[in-house]
């Protein structure tokens, strides 16, 4: 990363790794996994609360 001069573009990532992530309310289990168990779904993609399909995220 330093050899190719990417440190300026990836400073946000380095700080995230250094200081950690923001706390979440999912208690470390994962809300989707909890809902999957409660509803008895076999596939976790069936309980994700937002649509997942190719080319949905436009970067």
C-alpha positions as semicolon CSV with decimal commas, in nm:
position;residue;x (nm);y (nm);z (nm)
1;X;0,000;0,000;0,000
2;X;0,278;0,242;0,088
3;X;0,489;0,141;-0,213
4;X;0,206;0,222;-0,453
5;X;0,108;0,548;-0,283
6;X;-0,236;0,440;-0,168
7;X;-0,203;0,548;0,195
8;X;-0,378;0,883;0,133
9;X;-0,677;0,714;-0,030
10;X;-0,702;0,449;0,239
11;X;-0,646;0,655;0,554
12;X;-1,006;0,588;0,659
13;X;-0,938;0,214;0,648
14;X;-0,617;0,239;0,848
15;X;-0,793;0,444;1,117
16;X;-1,076;0,191;1,127
17;X;-0,827;-0,090;1,184
18;X;-0,640;0,116;1,444
19;X;-0,932;0,240;1,655
20;X;-1,193;-0,025;1,584
21;X;-1,546;-0,005;1,452
22;X;-1,851;0,170;1,593
23;X;-2,057;-0,025;1,848
24;X;-2,363;-0,200;1,710
25;X;-2,689;-0,304;1,869
26;X;-2,675;-0,658;1,738
27;X;-2,502;-0,802;2,044
28;X;-2,235;-0,972;1,835
29;X;-2,473;-1,236;1,697
30;X;-2,599;-1,055;1,392
31;X;-2,954;-0,937;1,364
32;X;-3,009;-1,131;1,042
33;X;-2,889;-1,455;1,202
34;X;-3,124;-1,401;1,498
35;X;-3,421;-1,338;1,269
36;X;-3,322;-1,644;1,065
37;X;-3,336;-1,867;1,374
38;X;-3,660;-1,716;1,505
39;X;-3,840;-1,750;1,171
40;X;-3,689;-2,090;1,091
41;X;-3,550;-1,981;0,753
42;X;-3,283;-2,201;0,597
43;X;-3,114;-1,927;0,393
44;X;-2,997;-1,603;0,550
45;X;-3,065;-1,415;0,227
46;X;-3,437;-1,461;0,292
47;X;-3,426;-1,243;0,604
48;X;-3,201;-0,957;0,486
49;X;-3,409;-0,637;0,520
50;X;-3,285;-0,473;0,199
51;X;-3,294;-0,601;-0,158
52;X;-2,996;-0,798;-0,285
53;X;-2,957;-0,829;-0,656
54;X;-2,674;-0,773;-0,904
55;X;-2,573;-0,412;-0,977
56;X;-2,790;-0,272;-0,693
57;X;-2,502;-0,077;-0,541
58;X;-2,383;0,195;-0,777
59;X;-2,025;0,292;-0,692
